[in-house]
């Protein structure tokens, strides 16, 4: 067994000056760079005079590439993994490769740097001690709303990635589920020329972004403030979630009765909770 290393190297999310000295050193010194898109990464390589050969490792060939890369490591060649932007594996390819390389007994060394979610969180002014990252929401509206329902009662800050094509539709689906008052920050084009970090209740945020087409362009991190802590009702979060979903569609009596049937809880007690939740 050779002691070759797979380096997992973070690259900038826009501003090339954000690359670390260590990342450049590693990319210059390894035998091979496994890049998500070799053409895309060509610009970075040219900027820092990195002449190391590259192979592509993306969502559609990652499994096949595992064998090639493990063979090269076995021959004693160090390899670096990069993605198009930010930290590999964070909503990017690399998980299958990293797991296989570790299982094969080789060392995997992270070279830390940018990630859009941490960059956004550091400047959004949202609670940041504890948060959850959900990656991209589904492309279709129904699935997207269902996914947002899952985090509707989450009390921690929830972070999503979003693209220019879906930002408005996603914010609208969030408003359908979370209401117009939920405070949301969007962090657009971080580290780039048109960097914008803007926060408002969802209703106002949607109005703002719809009025200015330029604000819909580019790459987005969406940070949703956590739901307020609910007082202890004595019911499990699953029961309360069922009740909340049914309350969106049905009168309180029916919603409570149906939740009681589904969960085996008492109808009257659920009705009291429904009254409180409807304010
Ligand atoms: N691996 C990357 C990371 O560590 O952040 C994320 C890759 S993911 C395929 C691309 C998404 O990340 C974009 O659609 C956007 O949601 C977010 N993103 C990447 N760069 C960004 C930037 N400069 N500003 C805002 N969001 C960005």
Coordinates of C-alpha atoms and ligand atoms in Angstrom, one line a residue:
X1 CA 0.0 0.0 0.0
X2 CA 1.4 3.4 -1.0
X3 CA 1.1 6.4 1.3
X4 CA -0.3 8.6 -1.5
X5 CA -2.9 11.2 -0.6
X6 CA -6.2 12.4 -2.0
X7 CA -6.4 16.1 -1.3
X8 CA -9.9 17.6 -1.2
X9 CA -9.2 21.2 -2.3
X10 CA -11.7 24.1 -1.9
X11 CA -11.5 26.7 -4.6
X12 CA -13.1 30.2 -4.8
X13 CA -16.8 30.8 -5.3
X14 CA -16.3 33.8 -7.5
X15 CA -13.3 36.0 -6.6
X16 CA -10.2 34.1 -7.6
X17 CA -8.1 35.9 -5.0
X18 CA -9.9 33.9 -2.4
X19 CA -7.9 30.8 -3.1
X20 CA -5.5 29.8 -0.3
X21 CA -1.7 29.6 -0.6
X22 CA -1.9 26.0 0.4
X23 CA -4.5 25.2 -2.3
X24 CA -2.2 26.6 -5.0
X25 CA 0.8 24.6 -3.6
X26 CA -1.2 21.4 -3.5
X27 CA -2.7 21.9 -7.0
X28 CA 0.8 22.6 -8.4
X29 CA 2.4 19.6 -6.7
X30 CA 0.0 16.7 -7.2
X31 CA 0.3 14.3 -10.1
X32 CA -3.3 14.7 -11.2
X33 CA -6.3 17.0 -10.5
X34 CA -9.7 15.4 -10.6
X35 CA -12.0 18.3 -11.6
X36 CA -15.8 18.5 -11.9
X37 CA -15.4 20.4 -15.3
X38 CA -11.9 20.6 -16.6
X39 CA -12.7 23.4 -19.0
X40 CA -14.3 25.5 -16.3
X41 CA -11.3 25.0 -13.9
X42 CA -8.9 25.9 -16.7
X43 CA -9.3 29.6 -15.9
X44 CA -8.2 29.0 -12.3
X45 CA -5.3 26.9 -13.4
X46 CA -4.1 29.6 -15.9
X47 CA -4.4 32.3 -13.2
X48 CA -2.1 30.5 -10.8
X49 CA 0.2 28.9 -13.4
X50 CA -0.9 25.4 -12.4
X51 CA 0.1 23.0 -15.2
X52 CA -1.0 19.7 -13.5
X53 CA -2.9 17.4 -15.8
X54 CA -6.7 17.1 -15.1
X55 CA -9.3 14.5 -15.5
X56 CA -13.1 15.0 -15.1
X57 CA -15.0 13.6 -12.2
X58 CA -18.6 14.6 -12.3
X59 CA -22.0 13.2 -11.3
X60 CA -22.2 11.0 -14.4
X61 CA -18.8 9.3 -14.2
X62 CA -17.8 9.4 -10.5
X63 CA -18.2 5.7 -10.0
X64 CA -16.1 4.8 -13.0
X65 CA -13.4 7.2 -12.0
X66 CA -13.0 5.6 -8.5
X67 CA -11.0 2.7 -10.0
X68 CA -8.8 5.0 -12.1
X69 CA -8.0 7.2 -9.0
X70 CA -7.4 4.3 -6.6
X71 CA -5.0 2.8 -9.1
X72 CA -3.1 6.0 -9.4
X73 CA -2.9 6.3 -5.6
X74 CA -1.7 2.7 -5.4
X75 CA 1.1 3.7 -7.8
X76 CA 2.1 6.4 -5.3
X77 CA 0.7 9.4 -7.1
X78 CA -1.0 12.2 -5.0
X79 CA -4.2 13.5 -6.4
X80 CA -6.3 16.6 -5.8
X81 CA -10.1 16.7 -6.1
X82 CA -11.8 20.1 -6.9
X83 CA -15.2 21.1 -8.0
X84 CA -16.4 24.1 -10.1
X85 CA -16.6 26.3 -7.1
X86 CA -16.2 26.2 -3.3
X87 CA -15.8 23.0 -1.3
X88 CA -16.1 19.7 -3.2
X89 CA -18.9 17.4 -1.9
X90 CA -21.0 20.4 -0.7
X91 CA -23.9 20.1 -3.2
X92 CA -21.1 18.9 -5.5
X93 CA -19.6 15.6 -6.6
X94 CA -17.0 13.8 -4.6
X95 CA -18.7 11.8 -1.8
X96 CA -18.6 8.5 -3.6
X97 CA -14.9 9.0 -4.4
X98 CA -13.9 10.2 -1.0
X99 CA -15.7 7.3 0.7
X100 CA -14.1 4.7 -1.7
X101 CA -10.6 6.2 -1.3
X102 CA -10.9 6.1 2.6
X103 CA -12.3 2.5 2.4
X104 CA -9.3 1.5 0.2
X105 CA -7.1 2.7 3.1
X106 CA -5.6 5.9 1.6
X107 CA -5.4 9.2 3.4
X108 CA -7.8 11.9 2.5
X109 CA -6.6 15.4 3.4
X110 CA -8.9 18.4 3.3
X111 CA -7.5 21.8 2.1
X112 CA -10.2 24.2 3.4
X113 CA -11.4 27.4 1.8
X114 CA -14.7 28.9 0.6
X115 CA -18.1 27.5 0.8
X116 CA -21.1 29.6 -0.3
X117 CA -23.2 28.6 2.7
X118 CA -20.6 29.6 5.3
X119 CA -19.8 32.7 3.4
X120 CA -23.4 33.7 3.4
X121 CA -24.0 32.8 7.0
X122 CA -21.0 34.9 8.1
X123 CA -22.6 38.1 6.8
X124 CA -26.4 37.5 6.9
X125 CA -26.9 38.5 10.5
X126 CA -28.9 35.3 11.2
X127 CA -28.5 33.1 14.3
X128 CA -25.5 31.0 13.4
X129 CA -24.5 28.9 16.4
X130 CA -26.7 26.1 15.2
X131 CA -28.2 25.9 11.7
X132 CA -29.2 23.3 9.0
X133 CA -28.1 23.1 5.4
X134 CA -30.7 21.6 3.0
X135 CA -28.8 22.1 -0.4
X136 CA -31.0 22.6 -3.4
X137 CA -34.8 22.4 -3.2
X138 CA -36.5 20.1 -5.8
X139 CA -37.2 21.6 -9.2
X140 CA -40.9 21.0 -9.2
X141 CA -43.2 23.2 -7.2
X142 CA -45.2 20.5 -5.4
X143 CA -42.1 18.6 -4.3
X144 CA -40.5 21.9 -3.3
X145 CA -43.4 22.9 -1.1
X146 CA -43.5 19.5 0.5
X147 CA -39.8 19.9 1.3
X148 CA -40.3 23.3 2.8
X149 CA -43.1 21.9 5.0
X150 CA -40.6 19.5 6.5
X151 CA -38.6 22.4 7.8
X152 CA -41.5 24.8 8.6
X153 CA -41.2 24.3 12.4
X154 CA -37.4 24.1 12.4
X155 CA -36.2 26.7 15.0
X156 CA -32.7 26.9 13.7
X157 CA -31.6 29.0 10.6
X158 CA -32.2 26.9 7.5
X159 CA -29.9 27.4 4.5
X160 CA -30.7 26.5 0.9
X161 CA -28.9 26.9 -2.4
X162 CA -30.8 28.3 -5.3
X163 CA -30.2 29.2 -9.0
X164 CA -31.3 32.1 -11.1
X165 CA -34.0 30.1 -12.9
X166 CA -35.9 29.2 -9.7
X167 CA -35.2 31.9 -7.2
X168 CA -38.6 33.7 -7.5
X169 CA -40.6 30.5 -7.7
X170 CA -38.8 29.1 -4.7
X171 CA -39.4 32.2 -2.6
X172 CA -43.1 32.1 -3.6
X173 CA -43.4 28.4 -2.5
X174 CA -41.6 29.3 0.7
X175 CA -44.2 32.0 1.3
X176 CA -47.1 29.6 0.6
X177 CA -45.8 27.3 3.4
X178 CA -44.1 29.6 5.8
X179 CA -46.2 32.7 5.5
X180 CA -45.4 36.3 4.3
X181 CA -43.9 37.3 7.7
X182 CA -41.1 34.8 7.9
X183 CA -37.8 36.7 7.7
X184 CA -35.5 35.5 4.9
X185 CA -32.0 36.7 3.7
X186 CA -30.8 36.1 0.2
X187 CA -27.1 36.3 -0.5
X188 CA -26.5 36.7 -4.2
X189 CA -23.2 36.6 -6.2
X190 CA -21.1 36.4 -3.1
X191 CA -17.5 37.7 -3.6
X192 CA -18.4 38.9 -7.1
X193 CA -19.1 42.3 -8.6
X194 CA -22.8 42.3 -8.0
X195 CA -22.7 40.8 -4.5
X196 CA -26.0 41.6 -2.7
X197 CA -27.1 40.5 0.8
X198 CA -30.7 41.5 1.4
X199 CA -33.1 40.4 4.1
X200 CA -36.8 41.1 4.6
X201 CA -40.1 39.3 5.5
X202 CA -40.9 36.9 2.6
X203 CA -43.8 39.1 1.3
X204 CA -41.6 42.2 1.1
X205 CA -38.6 40.2 -0.2
X206 CA -40.7 38.8 -3.1
X207 CA -42.0 42.3 -4.0
X208 CA -38.4 43.6 -3.9
X209 CA -36.9 40.9 -6.1
X210 CA -39.8 41.0 -8.6
X211 CA -39.4 44.8 -9.1
X212 CA -35.8 44.5 -10.0
X213 CA -34.9 41.9 -12.6
X214 CA -31.2 42.3 -12.0
X215 CA -31.7 40.9 -8.5
X216 CA -32.9 37.6 -10.0
X217 CA -29.6 37.0 -11.8
X218 CA -26.7 34.9 -10.6
X219 CA -26.2 32.4 -7.8
X220 CA -28.1 32.5 -4.5
X221 CA -27.9 31.3 -0.9
X222 CA -31.3 31.6 0.8
X223 CA -31.2 31.8 4.6
X224 CA -34.6 31.2 6.3
X225 CA -34.9 32.4 9.9
X226 CA -36.0 29.6 12.3
X227 CA -39.6 29.3 13.5
X228 CA -40.3 30.7 16.9
X229 CA -40.0 28.1 19.7
X230 CA -43.5 26.7 20.4
X231 CA -44.6 26.2 24.0
X232 CA -44.7 22.6 25.1
X233 CA -48.1 21.2 24.0
X234 CA -47.4 17.7 25.2
X235 CA -47.7 16.4 21.6
X236 CA -44.9 15.1 19.5
X237 CA -43.6 17.3 16.7
X238 CA -44.9 14.7 14.1
X239 CA -48.5 15.1 15.6
X240 CA -48.2 18.9 15.5
X241 CA -46.9 18.8 12.0
X242 CA -49.9 16.7 10.9
X243 CA -52.3 19.1 12.7
X244 CA -50.6 22.2 11.1
X245 CA -50.8 20.7 7.6
X246 CA -54.5 19.8 8.0
X247 CA -55.2 23.2 9.5
X248 CA -54.0 24.7 6.2
X249 CA -56.8 22.9 4.3
X250 CA -59.6 22.2 6.8
X251 CA -61.7 23.9 9.5
X252 CA -60.3 23.4 13.1
X253 CA -62.8 20.8 14.1
X254 CA -62.2 18.6 11.1
X255 CA -58.4 19.1 11.3
X256 CA -58.3 18.1 15.0
X257 CA -60.6 15.1 14.4
X258 CA -58.5 13.8 11.5
X259 CA -55.3 14.3 13.4
X260 CA -56.7 12.4 16.3
X261 CA -57.6 9.5 14.0
X262 CA -54.2 9.5 12.4
X263 CA -52.2 9.8 15.6
X264 CA -54.4 8.1 18.3
X265 CA -54.3 11.4 20.3
X266 CA -57.3 13.0 22.0
X267 CA -59.5 15.1 19.7
X268 CA -60.4 17.7 22.3
X269 CA -56.8 18.3 23.4
X270 CA -55.8 18.7 19.7
X271 CA -58.7 21.1 19.2
X272 CA -57.3 23.3 22.1
X273 CA -53.9 23.3 20.4
X274 CA -55.6 24.1 17.0
X275 CA -57.3 27.1 18.7
X276 CA -54.0 28.4 20.0
X277 CA -52.3 28.0 16.7
X278 CA -55.0 29.8 14.8
X279 CA -54.5 32.6 17.3
Ligands
LIG1 N1 -19.5 23.4 -3.5 C1 -20.1 24.8 -3.5 C2 -19.9 25.4 -2.1 O1 -19.1 24.9 -1.4 O2 -20.6 26.3 -1.8 C3 -21.6 24.7 -3.9 C4 -21.8 24.2 -5.3 S1 -23.4 24.2 -5.8 C5 -23.4 23.2 -7.3 C6 -23.7 25.8 -6.5 C7 -24.6 26.6 -5.7 O3 -23.9 27.2 -4.6 C8 -25.2 27.8 -6.5 O4 -26.3 27.5 -7.2 C9 -25.5 28.8 -5.3 O5 -26.7 28.4 -4.7 C10 -24.4 28.5 -4.4 N2 -23.3 29.4 -4.7 C11 -22.1 29.1 -5.2 N3 -21.4 30.2 -5.4 C12 -22.1 31.3 -5.0 C13 -21.9 32.7 -4.9 N4 -20.8 33.2 -5.3 N5 -22.9 33.4 -4.3 C14 -24.0 32.9 -3.9 N6 -24.3 31.5 -4.0 C15 -23.3 30.8 -4.5

